[in-house]
């Protein structure tokens, strides 16, 4: 197994957000250091460091660790924290899942461009959610199905849903999972239920679910494809690292 530092160092470009040279420069400027000063603090050649910022060279894991130490940070924060805007590139829950996976030798990736803040229920999504890679195998998770239902607010029918990707429509009226859980009823329209909920309900007749595809990265062959768990939360599906690894090996012959 690779160690944690190496796996974070080699994590995909979606986590890096920008190239290493730009990230080094952003961190250095945030500390008001010159290239020479940072190189001195890190104990590396200043000309070599200059090449790193210009992306003419790629640092070894040992050199990058020295630079991070000089910047009072670590490799995890270096890749996942946006020092320019003083914010994590990903929300903290997603960041914690990625780091926890790396510590268990499991590379976890999310379709970050499509993640909706505070909306983790599978019902919001359709298509690729993310993957967990272990050695030469990749377990890809997808939200599939067809959401079919009707949204009522104050007894008025506001939205009729009958499509695979409902997020853009539903987000006009429902902002997060808390609101969704207060509204949702997995059943056809029922007048009595609507009255009980004071005229505010989302009746769902068909919904999305999660499936997993286990892929052999050596030849891109899909080894197995099936519904995974009864998990409705797309982030929770990645939190049990042991279960993900066991799933990979239990389905590989």
Coordinates of C-alpha atoms in Angstrom, one line a residue:
X1 CA 0.0 0.0 0.0
X2 CA 1.1 3.6 -0.6
X3 CA 1.4 5.8 2.4
X4 CA -1.1 8.6 3.1
X5 CA 1.3 11.4 1.9
X6 CA 1.9 9.8 -1.4
X7 CA -1.7 9.0 -2.1
X8 CA -2.7 12.6 -1.3
X9 CA 0.2 13.8 -3.5
X10 CA -1.1 11.8 -6.4
X11 CA -4.8 12.5 -5.9
X12 CA -6.7 13.6 -9.0
X13 CA -6.6 17.1 -10.4
X14 CA -10.2 17.7 -9.3
X15 CA -8.8 17.9 -5.7
X16 CA -5.8 20.0 -6.7
X17 CA -8.1 22.6 -8.4
X18 CA -4.9 24.3 -9.7
X19 CA -1.4 23.1 -10.6
X20 CA 1.2 22.7 -8.0
X21 CA 3.2 25.8 -9.1
X22 CA 0.2 28.1 -8.7
X23 CA -0.6 26.6 -5.4
X24 CA 2.9 27.0 -4.1
X25 CA 2.9 30.7 -5.1
X26 CA -0.5 31.3 -3.5
X27 CA 0.7 29.8 -0.2
X28 CA 4.0 31.7 -0.3
X29 CA 2.3 35.0 -0.9
X30 CA -0.2 34.4 1.9
X31 CA 2.8 34.3 4.2
X32 CA 4.4 37.4 2.6
X33 CA 7.6 35.4 1.7
X34 CA 9.9 35.8 -1.2
X35 CA 10.9 32.7 -3.2
X36 CA 14.3 32.9 -1.6
X37 CA 12.9 33.2 1.9
X38 CA 10.6 30.2 1.5
X39 CA 13.4 28.1 -0.1
X40 CA 15.7 28.9 2.8
X41 CA 13.0 28.0 5.4
X42 CA 12.4 24.7 3.5
X43 CA 16.1 23.9 3.2
X44 CA 16.0 23.6 -0.6
X45 CA 17.8 25.3 -3.4
X46 CA 16.1 28.6 -4.4
X47 CA 16.6 28.1 -8.1
X48 CA 15.0 24.7 -7.8
X49 CA 12.1 26.2 -5.9
X50 CA 11.7 28.9 -8.6
X51 CA 11.3 26.1 -11.2
X52 CA 8.6 24.5 -9.1
X53 CA 6.5 27.7 -9.1
X54 CA 7.0 28.1 -12.9
X55 CA 5.9 24.4 -13.2
X56 CA 9.2 23.6 -14.9
X57 CA 9.8 20.8 -12.3
X58 CA 7.5 18.7 -10.2
X59 CA 8.5 18.3 -6.5
X60 CA 9.2 15.0 -5.0
X61 CA 7.1 14.0 -2.0
X62 CA 10.0 14.7 0.3
X63 CA 10.6 18.2 -1.1
X64 CA 6.9 19.0 -1.0
X65 CA 6.7 17.9 2.6
X66 CA 9.6 20.2 3.5
X67 CA 7.9 23.1 1.8
X68 CA 4.6 22.4 3.6
X69 CA 6.4 22.3 6.9
X70 CA 8.0 25.7 6.2
X71 CA 4.5 27.0 5.4
X72 CA 3.1 25.6 8.7
X73 CA 0.7 23.3 6.8
X74 CA 0.6 19.7 5.7
X75 CA 0.1 18.0 2.4
X76 CA -3.6 17.3 3.1
X77 CA -4.3 21.0 3.6
X78 CA -2.0 22.0 0.7
X79 CA -4.2 20.1 -1.8
X80 CA -7.6 20.6 -0.3
X81 CA -7.5 24.1 1.1
X82 CA -7.8 27.3 -0.9
X83 CA -5.4 29.6 0.9
X84 CA -6.3 32.5 -1.4
X85 CA -9.9 32.6 -0.4
X86 CA -9.4 31.1 3.1
X87 CA -11.8 28.3 2.4
X88 CA -11.8 24.5 1.7
X89 CA -12.3 23.6 -2.0
X90 CA -14.8 21.1 -1.0
X91 CA -17.3 21.2 1.9
X92 CA -15.9 19.9 5.2
X93 CA -17.9 16.7 5.1
X94 CA -16.7 15.7 1.6
X95 CA -13.1 16.7 2.6
X96 CA -13.3 14.4 5.7
X97 CA -14.5 11.5 3.6
X98 CA -11.7 11.9 1.1
X99 CA -9.0 12.1 3.8
X100 CA -10.5 9.2 5.8
X101 CA -10.5 7.1 2.6
X102 CA -6.9 8.0 1.9
X103 CA -5.9 6.9 5.4
X104 CA -7.5 3.5 4.6
X105 CA -5.6 3.3 1.2
X106 CA -8.8 4.0 -0.6
X107 CA -8.9 6.9 -3.2
X108 CA -12.4 8.5 -3.1
X109 CA -13.5 10.9 -5.8
X110 CA -16.7 12.8 -6.2
X111 CA -18.4 14.3 -9.2
X112 CA -17.6 17.7 -7.5
X113 CA -19.1 19.9 -10.1
X114 CA -22.5 18.4 -9.5
X115 CA -22.5 18.3 -5.7
X116 CA -25.3 20.4 -4.3
X117 CA -24.7 22.0 -0.9
X118 CA -26.7 20.4 1.9
X119 CA -28.4 18.1 -0.6
X120 CA -27.1 14.6 -0.2
X121 CA -30.2 12.6 -0.8
X122 CA -30.0 10.4 -3.8
X123 CA -33.3 11.9 -5.1
X124 CA -31.4 15.1 -6.2
X125 CA -29.0 13.3 -8.5
X126 CA -28.8 11.3 -11.7
X127 CA -25.8 9.7 -13.2
X128 CA -22.2 9.5 -11.9
X129 CA -21.8 10.3 -8.2
X130 CA -18.3 9.3 -7.4
X131 CA -15.9 6.3 -7.0
X132 CA -13.7 4.5 -4.6
X133 CA -10.4 3.1 -6.0
X134 CA -8.4 0.3 -4.4
X135 CA -5.3 -0.9 -6.1
X136 CA -6.3 -1.8 -9.7
X137 CA -10.1 -1.8 -9.0
X138 CA -12.6 1.1 -9.1
X139 CA -16.0 1.0 -7.6
X140 CA -18.2 3.6 -9.4
X141 CA -21.4 4.7 -7.9
X142 CA -24.3 6.1 -9.9
X143 CA -27.8 7.4 -9.1
X144 CA -30.3 6.0 -11.5
X145 CA -34.0 5.8 -11.9
X146 CA -36.7 8.2 -12.7
X147 CA -38.2 10.6 -10.2
X148 CA -41.9 10.8 -10.6
X149 CA -44.0 12.9 -8.2
X150 CA -45.9 16.1 -7.3
X151 CA -44.9 19.0 -5.0
X152 CA -47.6 20.9 -3.1
X153 CA -47.1 24.1 -1.1
X154 CA -50.0 25.6 0.8
X155 CA -52.3 23.1 -1.0
X156 CA -51.2 24.5 -4.4
X157 CA -49.6 22.1 -6.9
X158 CA -46.3 23.8 -7.8
X159 CA -44.3 21.1 -9.6
X160 CA -44.9 18.0 -11.5
X161 CA -41.9 15.8 -11.7
X162 CA -41.3 13.0 -14.3
X163 CA -37.7 13.0 -15.3
X164 CA -34.3 11.6 -14.3
X165 CA -32.6 14.9 -13.3
X166 CA -34.9 16.9 -11.0
X167 CA -32.5 19.1 -9.1
X168 CA -32.7 22.2 -11.2
X169 CA -36.5 22.2 -11.0
X170 CA -36.9 21.1 -7.4
X171 CA -34.3 23.6 -6.1
X172 CA -36.6 26.4 -7.0
X173 CA -38.9 25.4 -4.2
X174 CA -36.8 23.1 -1.9
X175 CA -33.3 24.2 -0.8
X176 CA -31.8 21.3 1.2
X177 CA -32.3 17.8 2.6
X178 CA -34.0 19.2 5.8
X179 CA -36.8 20.8 3.8
X180 CA -37.0 17.7 1.5
X181 CA -37.4 15.3 4.5
X182 CA -40.1 17.5 5.9
X183 CA -42.1 17.4 2.6
X184 CA -41.5 14.0 1.1
X185 CA -44.0 11.1 1.2
X186 CA -43.2 8.0 -0.8
X187 CA -46.7 7.4 -2.0
X188 CA -49.2 8.6 -4.6
X189 CA -51.1 11.8 -3.9
X190 CA -53.3 11.4 -0.8
X191 CA -55.6 14.3 0.2
X192 CA -55.7 13.3 3.9
X193 CA -51.9 13.2 4.1
X194 CA -51.7 16.6 2.4
X195 CA -54.1 17.9 5.1
X196 CA -52.1 16.4 7.9
X197 CA -49.0 18.1 6.4
X198 CA -50.8 21.4 6.3
X199 CA -50.8 21.5 2.5
X200 CA -47.0 21.0 2.1
X201 CA -45.9 17.7 0.7
X202 CA -43.9 16.1 -2.1
X203 CA -45.6 12.9 -3.1
X204 CA -43.0 10.5 -4.8
X205 CA -44.2 7.5 -6.8
X206 CA -40.9 6.7 -8.4
X207 CA -37.4 7.6 -7.2
X208 CA -33.7 7.2 -7.8
X209 CA -31.5 4.6 -6.3
X210 CA -27.7 3.9 -6.1
X211 CA -26.0 1.3 -8.2
X212 CA -22.4 0.2 -8.1
X213 CA -20.2 -0.8 -11.0
X214 CA -17.0 -2.6 -10.2
X215 CA -14.4 -1.9 -12.9
X216 CA -11.0 -3.6 -13.5
X217 CA -8.8 -0.6 -14.4
X218 CA -6.3 -2.8 -16.3
X219 CA -8.8 -3.5 -19.1
X220 CA -11.8 -1.2 -18.2
X221 CA -14.0 -4.3 -17.9
X222 CA -17.1 -3.9 -15.7
X223 CA -16.9 -6.9 -13.4
X224 CA -20.3 -6.5 -11.7
X225 CA -23.1 -4.0 -11.6
X226 CA -25.9 -4.0 -9.0
X227 CA -27.9 -2.0 -6.5
X228 CA -25.7 -1.1 -3.6
X229 CA -27.2 -1.2 0.0
X230 CA -30.4 0.7 0.8
X231 CA -28.4 3.9 1.2
X232 CA -30.2 7.0 0.2
X233 CA -27.4 9.5 1.2
X234 CA -24.8 9.8 -1.5
X235 CA -22.1 10.8 1.0
X236 CA -22.9 8.0 3.5
X237 CA -22.3 5.5 0.7
X238 CA -18.6 6.4 0.9
X239 CA -18.1 6.5 4.7
X240 CA -17.8 2.8 5.4
X241 CA -14.4 2.1 4.0
X242 CA -14.2 -1.5 5.1
X243 CA -17.6 -2.3 3.4
X244 CA -16.4 -0.7 0.2
X245 CA -13.1 -2.7 0.1
X246 CA -15.0 -5.9 1.0
X247 CA -17.5 -5.2 -1.8
X248 CA -14.6 -4.9 -4.2
X249 CA -13.1 -8.2 -3.2
X250 CA -16.3 -10.1 -2.7
X251 CA -17.3 -9.4 -6.3
X252 CA -13.9 -10.1 -7.9
X253 CA -13.3 -13.7 -8.8

